Short mmCIF file of C-alpha atoms in Angstrom, two decimals:
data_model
loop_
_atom_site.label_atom_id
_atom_site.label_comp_id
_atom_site.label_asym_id
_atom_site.label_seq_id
_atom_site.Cartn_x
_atom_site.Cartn_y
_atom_site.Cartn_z
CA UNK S 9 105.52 122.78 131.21
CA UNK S 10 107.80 119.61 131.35
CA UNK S 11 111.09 119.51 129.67
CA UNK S 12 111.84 116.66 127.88
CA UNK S 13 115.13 113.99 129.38
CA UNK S 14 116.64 113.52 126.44
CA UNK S 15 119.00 110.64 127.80
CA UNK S 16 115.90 108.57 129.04
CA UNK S 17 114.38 109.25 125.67
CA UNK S 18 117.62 108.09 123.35
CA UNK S 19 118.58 105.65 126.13
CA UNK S 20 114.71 103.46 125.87
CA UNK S 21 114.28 104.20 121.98
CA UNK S 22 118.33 102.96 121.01
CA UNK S 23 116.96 99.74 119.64
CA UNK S 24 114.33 101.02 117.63
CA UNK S 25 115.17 104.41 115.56
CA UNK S 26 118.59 105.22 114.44
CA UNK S 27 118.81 108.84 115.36
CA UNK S 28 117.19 111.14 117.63
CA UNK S 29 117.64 114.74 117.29
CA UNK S 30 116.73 117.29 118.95
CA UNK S 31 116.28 121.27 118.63
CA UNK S 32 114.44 123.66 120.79
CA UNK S 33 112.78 125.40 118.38
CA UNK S 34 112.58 125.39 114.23
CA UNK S 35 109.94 126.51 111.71
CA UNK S 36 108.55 122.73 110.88
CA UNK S 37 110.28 119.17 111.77
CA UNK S 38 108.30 117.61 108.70
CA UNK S 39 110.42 120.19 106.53
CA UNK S 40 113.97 119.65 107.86
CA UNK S 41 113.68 115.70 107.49
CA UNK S 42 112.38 116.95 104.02
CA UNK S 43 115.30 119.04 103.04
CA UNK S 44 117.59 117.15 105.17
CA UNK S 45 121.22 115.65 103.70
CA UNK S 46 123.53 112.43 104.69
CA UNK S 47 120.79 111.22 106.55
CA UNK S 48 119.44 108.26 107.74
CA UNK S 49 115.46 106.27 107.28
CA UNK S 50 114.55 106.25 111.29
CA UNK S 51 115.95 109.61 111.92
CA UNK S 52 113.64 111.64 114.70
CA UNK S 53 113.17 115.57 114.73
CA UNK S 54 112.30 116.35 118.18
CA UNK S 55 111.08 120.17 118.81
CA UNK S 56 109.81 122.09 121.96
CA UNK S 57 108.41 124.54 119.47
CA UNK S 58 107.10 125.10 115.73
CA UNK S 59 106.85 128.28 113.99
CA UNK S 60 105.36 126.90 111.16
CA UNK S 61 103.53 123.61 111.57
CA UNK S 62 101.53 122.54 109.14
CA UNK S 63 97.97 120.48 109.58
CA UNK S 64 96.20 118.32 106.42
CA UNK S 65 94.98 120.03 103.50
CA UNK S 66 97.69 123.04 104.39
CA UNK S 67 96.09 124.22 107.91
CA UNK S 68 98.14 125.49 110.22
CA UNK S 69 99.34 123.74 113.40
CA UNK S 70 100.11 125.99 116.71
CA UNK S 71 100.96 125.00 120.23
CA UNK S 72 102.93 127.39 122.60
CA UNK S 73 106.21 126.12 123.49
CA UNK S 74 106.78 123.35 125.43
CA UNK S 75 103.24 122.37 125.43
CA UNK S 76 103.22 119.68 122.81
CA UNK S 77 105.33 116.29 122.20
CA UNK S 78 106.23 117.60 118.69
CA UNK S 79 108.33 115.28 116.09
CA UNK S 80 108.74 113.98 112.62
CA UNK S 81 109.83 110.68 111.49
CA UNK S 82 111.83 109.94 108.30
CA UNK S 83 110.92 106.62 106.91
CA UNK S 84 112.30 104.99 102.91
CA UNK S 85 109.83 102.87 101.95
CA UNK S 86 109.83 100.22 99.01
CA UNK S 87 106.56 101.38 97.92
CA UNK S 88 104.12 104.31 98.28
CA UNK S 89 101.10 101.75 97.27
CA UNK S 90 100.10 101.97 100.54
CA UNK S 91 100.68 105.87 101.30
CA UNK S 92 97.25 106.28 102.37
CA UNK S 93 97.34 104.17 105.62
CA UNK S 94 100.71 105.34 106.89
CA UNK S 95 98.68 107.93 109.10
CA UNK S 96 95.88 105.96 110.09
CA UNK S 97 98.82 103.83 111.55
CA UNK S 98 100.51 106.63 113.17
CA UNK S 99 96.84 107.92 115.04
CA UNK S 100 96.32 103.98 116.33
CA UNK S 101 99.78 103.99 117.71
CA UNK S 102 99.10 107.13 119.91
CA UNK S 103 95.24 105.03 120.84
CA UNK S 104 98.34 102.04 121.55
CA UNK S 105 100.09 104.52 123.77
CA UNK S 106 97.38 106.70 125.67
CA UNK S 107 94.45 104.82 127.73
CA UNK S 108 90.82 106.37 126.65
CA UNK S 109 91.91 107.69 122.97
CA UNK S 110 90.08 106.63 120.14
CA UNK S 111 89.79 107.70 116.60
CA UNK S 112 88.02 109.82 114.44
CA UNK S 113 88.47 108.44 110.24
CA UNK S 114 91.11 109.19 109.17
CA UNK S 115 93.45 110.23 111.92
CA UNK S 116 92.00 112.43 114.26
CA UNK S 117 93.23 111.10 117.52
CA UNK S 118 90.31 112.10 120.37
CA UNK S 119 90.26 112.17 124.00
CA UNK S 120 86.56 112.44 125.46
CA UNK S 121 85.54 113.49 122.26
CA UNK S 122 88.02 116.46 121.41
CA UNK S 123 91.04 116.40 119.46
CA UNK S 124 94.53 115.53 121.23
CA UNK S 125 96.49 115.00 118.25
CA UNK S 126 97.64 116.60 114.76
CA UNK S 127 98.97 113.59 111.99
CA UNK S 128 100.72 114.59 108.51
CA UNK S 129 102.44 112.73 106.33
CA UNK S 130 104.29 113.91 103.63
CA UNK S 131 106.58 112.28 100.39
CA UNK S 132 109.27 113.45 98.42
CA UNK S 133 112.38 112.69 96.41
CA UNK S 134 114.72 110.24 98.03
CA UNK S 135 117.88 112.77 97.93
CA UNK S 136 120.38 112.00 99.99
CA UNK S 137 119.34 109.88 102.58
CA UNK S 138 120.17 106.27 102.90
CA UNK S 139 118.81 103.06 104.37
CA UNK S 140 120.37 102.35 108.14
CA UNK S 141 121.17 99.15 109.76
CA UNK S 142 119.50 100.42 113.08
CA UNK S 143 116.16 100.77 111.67
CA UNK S 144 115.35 97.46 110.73
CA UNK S 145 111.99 96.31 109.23
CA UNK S 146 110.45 92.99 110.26
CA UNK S 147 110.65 90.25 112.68
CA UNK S 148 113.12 88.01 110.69
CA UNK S 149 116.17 90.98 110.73
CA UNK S 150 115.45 91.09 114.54
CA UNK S 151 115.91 86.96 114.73
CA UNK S 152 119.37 86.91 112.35
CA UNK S 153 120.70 89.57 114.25
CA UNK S 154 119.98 87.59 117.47
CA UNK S 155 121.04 84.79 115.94
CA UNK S 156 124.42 86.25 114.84
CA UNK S 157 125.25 87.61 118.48
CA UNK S 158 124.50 84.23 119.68
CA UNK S 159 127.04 82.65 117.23
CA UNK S 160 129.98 85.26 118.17
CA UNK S 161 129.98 83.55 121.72
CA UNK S 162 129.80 80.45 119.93
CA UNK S 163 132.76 81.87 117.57
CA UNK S 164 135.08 83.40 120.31
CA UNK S 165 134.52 79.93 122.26
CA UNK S 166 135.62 77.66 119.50
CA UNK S 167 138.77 80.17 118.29
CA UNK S 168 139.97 80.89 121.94
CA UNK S 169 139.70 77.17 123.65
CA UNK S 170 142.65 75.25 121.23
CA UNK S 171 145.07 77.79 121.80
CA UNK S 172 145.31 77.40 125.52
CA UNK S 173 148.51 74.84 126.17
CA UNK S 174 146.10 72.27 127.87
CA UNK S 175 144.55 71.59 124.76
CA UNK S 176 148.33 71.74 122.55
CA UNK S 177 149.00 68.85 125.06
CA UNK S 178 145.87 66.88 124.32
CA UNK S 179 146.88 67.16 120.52
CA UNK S 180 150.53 65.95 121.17
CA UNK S 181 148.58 63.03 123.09
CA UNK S 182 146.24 62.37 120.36
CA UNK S 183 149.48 62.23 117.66
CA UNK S 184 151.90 60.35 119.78
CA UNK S 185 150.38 58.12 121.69
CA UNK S 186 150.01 54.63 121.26
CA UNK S 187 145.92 54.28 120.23
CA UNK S 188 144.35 52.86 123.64
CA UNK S 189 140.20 53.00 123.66
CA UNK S 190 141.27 56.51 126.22
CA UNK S 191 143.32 58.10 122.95
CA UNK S 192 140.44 57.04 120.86
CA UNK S 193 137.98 59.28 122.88
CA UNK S 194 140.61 61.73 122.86
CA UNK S 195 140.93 61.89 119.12
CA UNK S 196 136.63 61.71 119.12
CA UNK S 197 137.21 64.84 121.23
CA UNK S 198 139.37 66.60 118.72
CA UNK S 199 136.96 65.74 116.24
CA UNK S 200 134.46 67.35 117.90
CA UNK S 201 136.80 70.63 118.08
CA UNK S 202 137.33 70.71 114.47
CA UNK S 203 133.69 70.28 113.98
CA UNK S 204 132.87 73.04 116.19
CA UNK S 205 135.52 75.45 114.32
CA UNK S 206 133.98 74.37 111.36
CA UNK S 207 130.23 75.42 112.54
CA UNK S 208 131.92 78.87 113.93
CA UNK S 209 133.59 79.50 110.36
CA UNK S 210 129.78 78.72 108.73
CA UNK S 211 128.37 81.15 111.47
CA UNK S 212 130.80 84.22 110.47
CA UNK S 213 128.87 83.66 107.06
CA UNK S 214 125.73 83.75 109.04
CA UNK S 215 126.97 87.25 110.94
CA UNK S 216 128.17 88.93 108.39
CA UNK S 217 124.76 88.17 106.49
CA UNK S 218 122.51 89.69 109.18
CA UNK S 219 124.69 92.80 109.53
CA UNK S 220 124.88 93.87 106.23
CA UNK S 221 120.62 92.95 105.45
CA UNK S 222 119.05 95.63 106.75
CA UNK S 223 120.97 98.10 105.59
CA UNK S 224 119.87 96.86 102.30
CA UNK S 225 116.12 95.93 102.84
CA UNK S 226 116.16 92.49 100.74
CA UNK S 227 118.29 94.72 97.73
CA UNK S 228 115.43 97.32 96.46
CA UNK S 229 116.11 100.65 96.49
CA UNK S 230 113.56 102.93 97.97
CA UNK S 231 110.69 104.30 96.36
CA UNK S 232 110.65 107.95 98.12
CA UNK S 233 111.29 109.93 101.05
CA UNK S 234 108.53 109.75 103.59
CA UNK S 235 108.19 112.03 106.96
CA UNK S 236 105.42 111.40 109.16
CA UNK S 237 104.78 114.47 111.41
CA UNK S 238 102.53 113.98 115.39
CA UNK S 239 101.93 117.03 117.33
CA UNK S 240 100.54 115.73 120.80
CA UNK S 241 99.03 118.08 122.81
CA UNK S 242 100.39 117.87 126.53
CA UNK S 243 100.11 120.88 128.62
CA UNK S 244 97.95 123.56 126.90
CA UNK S 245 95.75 125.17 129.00
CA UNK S 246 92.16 126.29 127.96
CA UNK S 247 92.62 129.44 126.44
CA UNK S 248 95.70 128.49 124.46
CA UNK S 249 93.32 125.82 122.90
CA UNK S 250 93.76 126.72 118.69
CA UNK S 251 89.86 125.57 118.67
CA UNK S 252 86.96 124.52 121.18
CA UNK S 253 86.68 121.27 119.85
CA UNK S 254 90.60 120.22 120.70
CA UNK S 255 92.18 118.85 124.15
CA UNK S 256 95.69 118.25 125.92
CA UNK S 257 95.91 115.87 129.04
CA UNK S 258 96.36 118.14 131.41
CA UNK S 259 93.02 119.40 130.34
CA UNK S 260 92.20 115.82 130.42
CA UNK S 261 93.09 115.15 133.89
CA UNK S 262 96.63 112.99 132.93
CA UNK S 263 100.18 113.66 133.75
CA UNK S 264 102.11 116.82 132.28
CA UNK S 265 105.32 114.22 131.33
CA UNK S 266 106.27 114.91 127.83
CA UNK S 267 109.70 112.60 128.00
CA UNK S 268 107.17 109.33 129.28
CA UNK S 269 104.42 110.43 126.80
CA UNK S 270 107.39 110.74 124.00
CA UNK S 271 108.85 107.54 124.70
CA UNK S 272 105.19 105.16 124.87
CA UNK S 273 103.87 106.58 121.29
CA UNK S 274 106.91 106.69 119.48
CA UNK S 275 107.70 102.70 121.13
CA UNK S 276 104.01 102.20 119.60
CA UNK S 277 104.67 104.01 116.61
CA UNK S 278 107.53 101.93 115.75
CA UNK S 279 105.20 98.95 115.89
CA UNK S 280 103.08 99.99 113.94
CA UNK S 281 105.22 101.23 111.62
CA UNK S 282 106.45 97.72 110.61
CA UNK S 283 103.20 96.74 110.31
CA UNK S 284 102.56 98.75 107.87
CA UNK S 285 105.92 98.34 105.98
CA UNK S 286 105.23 94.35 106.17
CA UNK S 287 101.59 95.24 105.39
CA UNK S 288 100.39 93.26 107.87
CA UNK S 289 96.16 92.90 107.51
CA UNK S 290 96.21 93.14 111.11
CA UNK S 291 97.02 97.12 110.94
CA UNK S 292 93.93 97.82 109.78
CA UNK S 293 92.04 95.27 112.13
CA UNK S 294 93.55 96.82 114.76
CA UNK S 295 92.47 100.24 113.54
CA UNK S 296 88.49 99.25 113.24
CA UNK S 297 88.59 98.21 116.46
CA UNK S 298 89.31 102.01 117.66
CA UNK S 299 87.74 104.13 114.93
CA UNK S 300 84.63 105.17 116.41
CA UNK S 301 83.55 106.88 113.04
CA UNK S 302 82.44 103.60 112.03
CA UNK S 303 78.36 103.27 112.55
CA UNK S 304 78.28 106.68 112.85
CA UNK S 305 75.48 108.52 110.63
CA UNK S 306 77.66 111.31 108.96
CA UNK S 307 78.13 114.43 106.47
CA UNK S 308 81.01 113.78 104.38
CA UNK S 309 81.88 117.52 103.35
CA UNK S 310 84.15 117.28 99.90
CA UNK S 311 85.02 119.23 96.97
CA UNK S 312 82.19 118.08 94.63
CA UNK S 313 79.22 118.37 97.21
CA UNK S 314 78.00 116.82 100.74
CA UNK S 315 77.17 112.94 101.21
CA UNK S 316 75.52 111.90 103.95
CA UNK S 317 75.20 108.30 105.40
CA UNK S 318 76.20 105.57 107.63
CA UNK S 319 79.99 104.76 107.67
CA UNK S 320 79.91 100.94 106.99
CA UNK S 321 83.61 100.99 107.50
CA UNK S 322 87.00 101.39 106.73
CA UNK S 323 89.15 99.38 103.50
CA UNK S 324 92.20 97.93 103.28
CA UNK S 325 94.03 100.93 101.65
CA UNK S 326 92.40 103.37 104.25
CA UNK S 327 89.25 104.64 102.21
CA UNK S 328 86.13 104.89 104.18
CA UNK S 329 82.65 103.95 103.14
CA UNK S 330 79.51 105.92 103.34
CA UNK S 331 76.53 104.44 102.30
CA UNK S 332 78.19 101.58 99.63
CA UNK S 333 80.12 104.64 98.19
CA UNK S 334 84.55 104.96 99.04
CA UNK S 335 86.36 107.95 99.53
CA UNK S 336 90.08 108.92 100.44
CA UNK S 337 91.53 111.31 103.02
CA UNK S 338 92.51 113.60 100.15
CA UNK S 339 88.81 113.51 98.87
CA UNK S 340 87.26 114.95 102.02
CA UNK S 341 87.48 118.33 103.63
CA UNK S 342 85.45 117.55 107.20
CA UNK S 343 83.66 114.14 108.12
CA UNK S 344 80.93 115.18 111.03
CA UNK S 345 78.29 113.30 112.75
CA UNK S 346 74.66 114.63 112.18
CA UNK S 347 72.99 112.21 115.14
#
């Protein structure tokens, strides 16, 4: 069992969640970012143990401790139109992170053909939690704020440079002296000064714009309070397996390194996670690409009675299709192969 380094883990992740928190054991992560107060969207629960995990459809999720990467996510999204492919993004950004992982519709993350990986996503009231400026969404928030550090130099330059006594002198020059063509480039000189004071003051505008942005998200409040739970399966052996048909890497032949394996899927996550935020039709590209449900002759097992078929694929909002007909996540019970 590998313990996690929870310096390398805040130290690599800094720029892209706001919090990382850790505790070494608790009953489920998805329920304290539920319950949680005064805190903030990109907000990480990490756990070396779960007394009461939860699976879809209200299984239960077990691992002994230490043998899982185990965490929750808190997200405030805009919009819960899109709910449904929130953890289809979460299983492709563990395919993103591990070589040889595919996945089973919806989110079933396999490794040779057994399950590696629980998914659950849950919403809620807002409460009290609050938008952060560390957990930004989109490309353009990362370019202002880029843009704004640039302009500080660019600031701290332009305020610093007249008050040296060099330049007092060359603006005695420029006042007193008679007006030879070498004052004249003097005074274009000082014109060029003001200029670039005047650019600085126009570029505080432009800083104090791209820190204050994110923490609003354009001005619209969120719509709920969103925790995405992953349970990866490291380190259990055999016999600690929950069922036949799941995995770990060790079992797999990979590395027992929960901090390295922590750190690649929750970089990918974050990826994806904007992606979905921006809803960005390459998401769902992305995720064809890897589901190996689609082709697949199947039994769709649901509430009102098997269908059986060929998946044809997957749609925009997540639903898959068996033989011309849609269903959601929350429709089906099991999806199995019958070749």
């Amino acid at each position: 069992m590998s313990t996690y380094d929870l310096e390398r883990i805040r130290t690599e992740l800094a720029e892209d969640y706001a919090v990382i928190d850790y505790v070494e054991e608790t009953g489920s992560t998805n329920t304290d970012l539920m319950q949680a107060t005064d805190v903030t969207d990109g907000t990480v629960r990490l756990t070396d143990l779960q007394t009461a995990g939860k699976g879809r459809l209200g299984r239960v999720w077990t691992a002994p401790k230490g043998s899982q990467v185990t965490f929750s996510v808190l997200l405030l999204p805009e919009s819960l139109d899109h709910l449904g492919t929130l953890p289809l993004a979460a299983g492709l950004a563990v395919t993103d992170a591990i070589p040889g992982t595919v996945l089973k519709w919806p989110n079933d993350v396999l490794l040779d053909g057994k399950k590696l990986c629980g998914i659950l996503a849950e919403a809620g009231p807002v409460g009290k939690a609050f938008k952060s400026g560390t957990f930004k969404s989109g490309e353009m928030n990362k370019a202002e704020i880029n843009k704004a550090e640039v302009n500080k130099a660019e600031i701290n330059k332009a305020e610093i440079a007249p008050k040296t006594e060099a330049s007092k002198l060359e603006v005695s020059k420029v006042e007193v002296a008679p007006k030879t063509e070498v004052n004249k480039a003097e005074i274009n000189k000082t014109e060029v000064n003001k200029a670039e004071i005047n650019k600085a003051e126009v570029n505080k505008a432009e800083i104090n714009k791209a820190e204050v942005a994110p923490k609003t998200q354009g001005g619209k409040a969120p719509s709920a309070r969103v925790v995405l739970g992953m349970g990866i399966n490291v380190s259990i052996a055999e016999e600690e397996l929950p069922v036949p048909t799941a995995t770990s890497l060790v079992l797999a032949g990979r590395e027992d390194d929960r901090t390295g394996v922590a750190i690649a899927i929750l970089k990918a996550l974050r990826h994806r996670i904007e992606q979905w935020e921006n809803q960005d039709p390459q998401l769902m590209d992305d995720y064809r690409k890897v589901c190996s449900s689609i082709g697949l002759n199947v039994r769709l097992e649901a509430p009102t009675g098997d269908v059986t078929g060929i998946v044809e694929g997957v749609a925009e909002d997540g639903r898959i299709n068996v033989g011309g007909e849609y269903y959601s996540a929350g429709d089906v019970i099991h999806l199995r192969p019958t070749d």
